Coordinates of C-alpha atoms in Angstrom, one line a residue:
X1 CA 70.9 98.5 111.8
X2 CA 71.1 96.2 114.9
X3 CA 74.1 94.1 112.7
X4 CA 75.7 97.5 111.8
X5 CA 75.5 98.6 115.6
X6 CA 77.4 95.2 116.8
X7 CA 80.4 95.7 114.5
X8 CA 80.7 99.1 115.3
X9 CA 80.8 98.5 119.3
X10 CA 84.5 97.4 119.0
X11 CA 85.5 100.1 117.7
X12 CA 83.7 102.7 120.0
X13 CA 85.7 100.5 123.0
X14 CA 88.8 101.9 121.9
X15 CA 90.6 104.1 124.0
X16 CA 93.4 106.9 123.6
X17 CA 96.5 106.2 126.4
X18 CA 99.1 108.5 126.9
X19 CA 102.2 108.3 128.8
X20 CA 101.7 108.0 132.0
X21 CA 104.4 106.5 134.1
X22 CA 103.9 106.0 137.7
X23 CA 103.9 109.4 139.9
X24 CA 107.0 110.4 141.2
X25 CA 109.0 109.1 138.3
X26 CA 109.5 112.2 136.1
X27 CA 111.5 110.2 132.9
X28 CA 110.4 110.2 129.7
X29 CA 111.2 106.7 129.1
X30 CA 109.8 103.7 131.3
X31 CA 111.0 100.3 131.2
X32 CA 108.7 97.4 132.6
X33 CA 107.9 93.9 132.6
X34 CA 104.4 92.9 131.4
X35 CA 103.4 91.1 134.7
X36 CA 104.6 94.8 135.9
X37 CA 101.8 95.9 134.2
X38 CA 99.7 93.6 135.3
X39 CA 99.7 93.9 138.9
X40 CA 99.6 97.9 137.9
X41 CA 96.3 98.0 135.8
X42 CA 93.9 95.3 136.0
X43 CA 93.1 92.7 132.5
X44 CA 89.8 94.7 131.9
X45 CA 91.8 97.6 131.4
X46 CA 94.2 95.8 129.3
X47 CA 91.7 94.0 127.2
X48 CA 90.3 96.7 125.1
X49 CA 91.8 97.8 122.0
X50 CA 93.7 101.5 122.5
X51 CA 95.4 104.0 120.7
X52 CA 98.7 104.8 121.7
X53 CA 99.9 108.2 121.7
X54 CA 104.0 107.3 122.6
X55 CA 106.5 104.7 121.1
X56 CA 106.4 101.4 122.3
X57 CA 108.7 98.2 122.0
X58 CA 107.2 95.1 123.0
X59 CA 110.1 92.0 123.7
X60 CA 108.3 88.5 123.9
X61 CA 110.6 86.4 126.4
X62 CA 107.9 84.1 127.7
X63 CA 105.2 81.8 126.6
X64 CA 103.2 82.5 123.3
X65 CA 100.3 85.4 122.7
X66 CA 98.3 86.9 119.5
X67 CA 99.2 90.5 119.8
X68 CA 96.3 92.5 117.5
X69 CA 97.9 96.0 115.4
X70 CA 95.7 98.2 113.3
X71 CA 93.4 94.7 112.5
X72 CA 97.0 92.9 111.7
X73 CA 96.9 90.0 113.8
X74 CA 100.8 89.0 114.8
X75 CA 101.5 85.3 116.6
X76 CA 104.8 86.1 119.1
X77 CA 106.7 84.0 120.7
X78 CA 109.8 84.4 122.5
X79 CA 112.4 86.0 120.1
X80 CA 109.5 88.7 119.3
X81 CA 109.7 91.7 118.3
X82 CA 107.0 94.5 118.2
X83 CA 108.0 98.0 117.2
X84 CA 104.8 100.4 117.7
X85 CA 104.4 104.1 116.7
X86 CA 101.9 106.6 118.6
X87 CA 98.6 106.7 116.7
X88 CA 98.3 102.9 116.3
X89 CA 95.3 100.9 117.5
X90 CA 96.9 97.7 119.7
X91 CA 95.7 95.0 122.0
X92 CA 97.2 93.0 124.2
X93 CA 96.6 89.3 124.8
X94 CA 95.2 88.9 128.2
X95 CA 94.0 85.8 127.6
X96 CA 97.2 83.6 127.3
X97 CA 100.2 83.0 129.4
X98 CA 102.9 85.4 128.2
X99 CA 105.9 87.6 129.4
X100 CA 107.9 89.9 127.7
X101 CA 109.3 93.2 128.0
X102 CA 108.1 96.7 127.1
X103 CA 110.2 100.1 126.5
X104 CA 107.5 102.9 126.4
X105 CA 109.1 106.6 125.5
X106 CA 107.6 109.7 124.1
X107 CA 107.8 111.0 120.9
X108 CA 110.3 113.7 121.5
X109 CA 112.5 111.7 123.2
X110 CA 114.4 110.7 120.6
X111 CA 114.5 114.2 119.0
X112 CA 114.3 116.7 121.7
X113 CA 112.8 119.8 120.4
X114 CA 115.8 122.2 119.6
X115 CA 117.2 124.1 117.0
X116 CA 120.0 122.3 115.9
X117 CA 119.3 118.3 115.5
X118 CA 122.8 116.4 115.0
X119 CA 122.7 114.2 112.1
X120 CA 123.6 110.8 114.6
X121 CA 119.8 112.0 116.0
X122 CA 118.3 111.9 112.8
X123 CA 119.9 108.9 112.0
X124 CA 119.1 107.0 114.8
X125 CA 115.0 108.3 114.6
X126 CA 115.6 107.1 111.1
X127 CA 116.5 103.7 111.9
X128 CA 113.5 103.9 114.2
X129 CA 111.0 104.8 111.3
X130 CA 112.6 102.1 109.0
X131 CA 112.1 99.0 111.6
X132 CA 109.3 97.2 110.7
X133 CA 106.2 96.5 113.2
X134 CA 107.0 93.1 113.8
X135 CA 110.4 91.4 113.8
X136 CA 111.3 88.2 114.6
X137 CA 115.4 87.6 116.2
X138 CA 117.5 84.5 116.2
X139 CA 118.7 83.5 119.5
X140 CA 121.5 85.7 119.6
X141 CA 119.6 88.8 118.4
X142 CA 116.9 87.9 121.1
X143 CA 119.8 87.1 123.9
X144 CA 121.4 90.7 122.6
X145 CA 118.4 93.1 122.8
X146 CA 117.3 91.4 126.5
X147 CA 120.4 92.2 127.8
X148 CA 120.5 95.5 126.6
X149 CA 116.6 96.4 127.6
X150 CA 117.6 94.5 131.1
X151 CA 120.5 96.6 131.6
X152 CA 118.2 99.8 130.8
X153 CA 115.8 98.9 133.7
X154 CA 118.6 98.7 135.9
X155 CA 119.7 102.1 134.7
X156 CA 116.1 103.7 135.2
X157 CA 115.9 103.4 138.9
X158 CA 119.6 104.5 139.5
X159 CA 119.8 107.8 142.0
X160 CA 120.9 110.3 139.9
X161 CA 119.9 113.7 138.1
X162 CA 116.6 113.3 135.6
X163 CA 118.5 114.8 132.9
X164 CA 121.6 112.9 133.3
X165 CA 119.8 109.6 133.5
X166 CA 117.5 110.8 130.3
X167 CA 120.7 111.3 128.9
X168 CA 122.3 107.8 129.6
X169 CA 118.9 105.9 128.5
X170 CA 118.7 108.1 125.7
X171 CA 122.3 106.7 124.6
X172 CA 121.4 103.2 125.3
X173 CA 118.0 103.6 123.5
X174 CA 119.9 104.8 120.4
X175 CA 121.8 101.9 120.6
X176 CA 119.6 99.4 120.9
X177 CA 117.5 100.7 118.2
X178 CA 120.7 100.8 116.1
X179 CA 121.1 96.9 116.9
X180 CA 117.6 96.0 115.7
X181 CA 118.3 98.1 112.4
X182 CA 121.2 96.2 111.6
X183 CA 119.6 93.4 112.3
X184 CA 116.8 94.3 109.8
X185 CA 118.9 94.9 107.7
X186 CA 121.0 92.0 107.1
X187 CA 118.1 90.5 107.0
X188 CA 116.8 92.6 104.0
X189 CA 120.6 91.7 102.3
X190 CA 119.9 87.8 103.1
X191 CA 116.8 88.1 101.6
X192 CA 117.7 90.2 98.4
X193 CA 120.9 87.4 98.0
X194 CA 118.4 84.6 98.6
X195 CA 116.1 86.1 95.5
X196 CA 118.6 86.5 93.0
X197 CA 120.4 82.8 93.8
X198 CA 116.8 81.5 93.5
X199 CA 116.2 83.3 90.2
X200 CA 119.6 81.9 89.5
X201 CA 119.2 78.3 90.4
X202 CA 115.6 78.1 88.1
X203 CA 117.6 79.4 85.7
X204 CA 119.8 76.9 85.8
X205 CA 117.3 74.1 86.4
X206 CA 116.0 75.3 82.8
X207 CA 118.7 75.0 81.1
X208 CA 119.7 71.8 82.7
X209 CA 116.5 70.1 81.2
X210 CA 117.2 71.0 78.2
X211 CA 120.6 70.6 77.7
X212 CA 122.0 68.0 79.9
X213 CA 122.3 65.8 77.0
X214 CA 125.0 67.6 75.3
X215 CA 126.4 69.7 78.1
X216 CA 127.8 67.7 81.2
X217 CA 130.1 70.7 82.8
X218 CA 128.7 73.2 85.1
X219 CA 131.0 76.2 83.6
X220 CA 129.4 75.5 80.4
X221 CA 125.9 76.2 81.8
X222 CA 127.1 79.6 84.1
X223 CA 128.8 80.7 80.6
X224 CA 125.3 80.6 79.2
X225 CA 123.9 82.3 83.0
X226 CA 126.5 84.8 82.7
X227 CA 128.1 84.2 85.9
X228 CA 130.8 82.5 87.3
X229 CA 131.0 78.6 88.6
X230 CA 131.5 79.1 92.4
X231 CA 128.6 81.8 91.9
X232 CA 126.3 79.2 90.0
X233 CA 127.3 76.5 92.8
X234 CA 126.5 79.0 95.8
X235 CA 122.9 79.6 94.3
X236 CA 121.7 75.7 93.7
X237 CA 123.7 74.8 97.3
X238 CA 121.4 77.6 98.7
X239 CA 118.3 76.4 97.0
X240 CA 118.6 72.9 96.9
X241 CA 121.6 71.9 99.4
X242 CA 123.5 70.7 96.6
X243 CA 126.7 71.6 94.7
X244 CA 125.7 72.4 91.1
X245 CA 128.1 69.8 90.0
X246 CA 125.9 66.9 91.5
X247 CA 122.8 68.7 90.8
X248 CA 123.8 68.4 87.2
X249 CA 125.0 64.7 87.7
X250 CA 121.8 63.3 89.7
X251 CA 119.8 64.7 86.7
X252 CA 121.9 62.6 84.1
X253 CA 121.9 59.7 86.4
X254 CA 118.4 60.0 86.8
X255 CA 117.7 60.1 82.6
X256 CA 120.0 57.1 82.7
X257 CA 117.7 55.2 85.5
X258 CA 114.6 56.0 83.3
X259 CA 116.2 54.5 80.2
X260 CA 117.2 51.5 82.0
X261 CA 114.0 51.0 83.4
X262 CA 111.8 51.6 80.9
X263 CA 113.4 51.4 77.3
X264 CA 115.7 48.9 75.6
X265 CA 118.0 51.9 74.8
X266 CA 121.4 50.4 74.9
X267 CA 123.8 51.9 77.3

């Protein structure tokens, strides 16, 4: 029972955390730095596990952390990408040297409660649903969304009418989250591409082994693949580096080499 109780403590640690933006700031959409939120709440407040009860976006742009999801444990590093939904357990990484950014918005603020909901609103909350928790961007991607979560910061603490500045976040929310779904996505198309050349390519490498003797062009082989030369090439260049033409010649070459060395096969 006294084992049972320890495992258990964790979890009774955990604590729900609403939105709760600083008073006096009335949006429904807060954009801050994590050493913001440091000198706001103290570590021991950050420490604990929680359950979020809004969106969040967490942007690594400094240093390295472990950031904890539902038990998933996630290593970031700059170029990370976290994409959390309210009712997930989370805890931050107090214990390492890390910076990042972090766009925190309420459920509705994506889809205001109305009658009518245009079909860009649930396409957008769509692309929202779709993004996976964790993402990692290429330079560009990374230099892209910083500017664009930068430029929303700026934005939040112009002097202007809530609504109209809900409304202009809004926009620029929508179109960030559109960025990181296209990014996802042509991630998704690199990686289906990158399946089928590999199926391709071992494929190839089969048939190679068995019929190199006899067969010494690559258009007889992606006759036999039912695909095209260029097509066959693409695969083995993305699998291997190599053309398919001189992945078929090293292969001959290298029979020759091994009949060289170690037969008195004549030539």
């Amino acid at each position: 029972m006294l084992n049972m109780a320890r495992r258990v403590a964790p979890l009774q640690a955990m604590k729900p955390v609403g939105y709760n933006p600083p008073a006096g700031y009335g949006l429904a959409l807060e954009i801050l730095s994590l050493s913001e939120l440091r000198q706001r709440v103290s570590a021991d407040y950050l420490r604990p596990p929680e359950r979020i009860e809004f969106h969040m976006l967490i942007c690594v742009t400094e240093g390295r952390c472990t950031h904890v999801v539902d038990f998933e444990t996630v290593a970031c590093r700059p170029g990370s990408l976290l994409a959390l939904r309210p009712g997930q357990v989370q805890r931050f990484d107090t214990a390492s040297d890390w910076n990042g950014w972090l766009v925190l918005f309420r459920p509705e603020f994506l889809l205001p409660l109305k009658a009518s909901i245009a079909v860009d609103d649930l396409e957008t909350f769509g692309s929202l649903e779709a993004l996976p928790m964790s993402l990692s961007l290429s330079d560009d991607e990374h230099k892209a969304i910083v500017q664009s979560i930068a430029q929303m910061s700026n934005d939040a603490k112009l002097r202007a009418p809530p609504k109209r500045l809900e409304g202009l976040l809004r926009h620029q929310l929508y179109a960030l989250l559109m960025r990181l779904h296209l990014f996802q996505r042509a991630r998704a198309r690199s990686k289906e591409a990158m399946s089928i050349n590999l199926q391709r390519f071992k494929r190839y490498r089969q048939l190679v082994e068995r019929e190199f003797p006899r067969l010494h062009r690559v258009a007889d082989y992606a006759s036999l693949l039912g695909c095209s030369a260029k097509s066959l090439s693409r695969a083995t260049w993305d699998v291997v580096g190599v053309a398919a033409k001189e992945f078929l010649a090293e292969r001959i070459a290298l029979e020759a080499k091994r009949l060289l060395a170690h037969t008195a096969a004549p030539m």
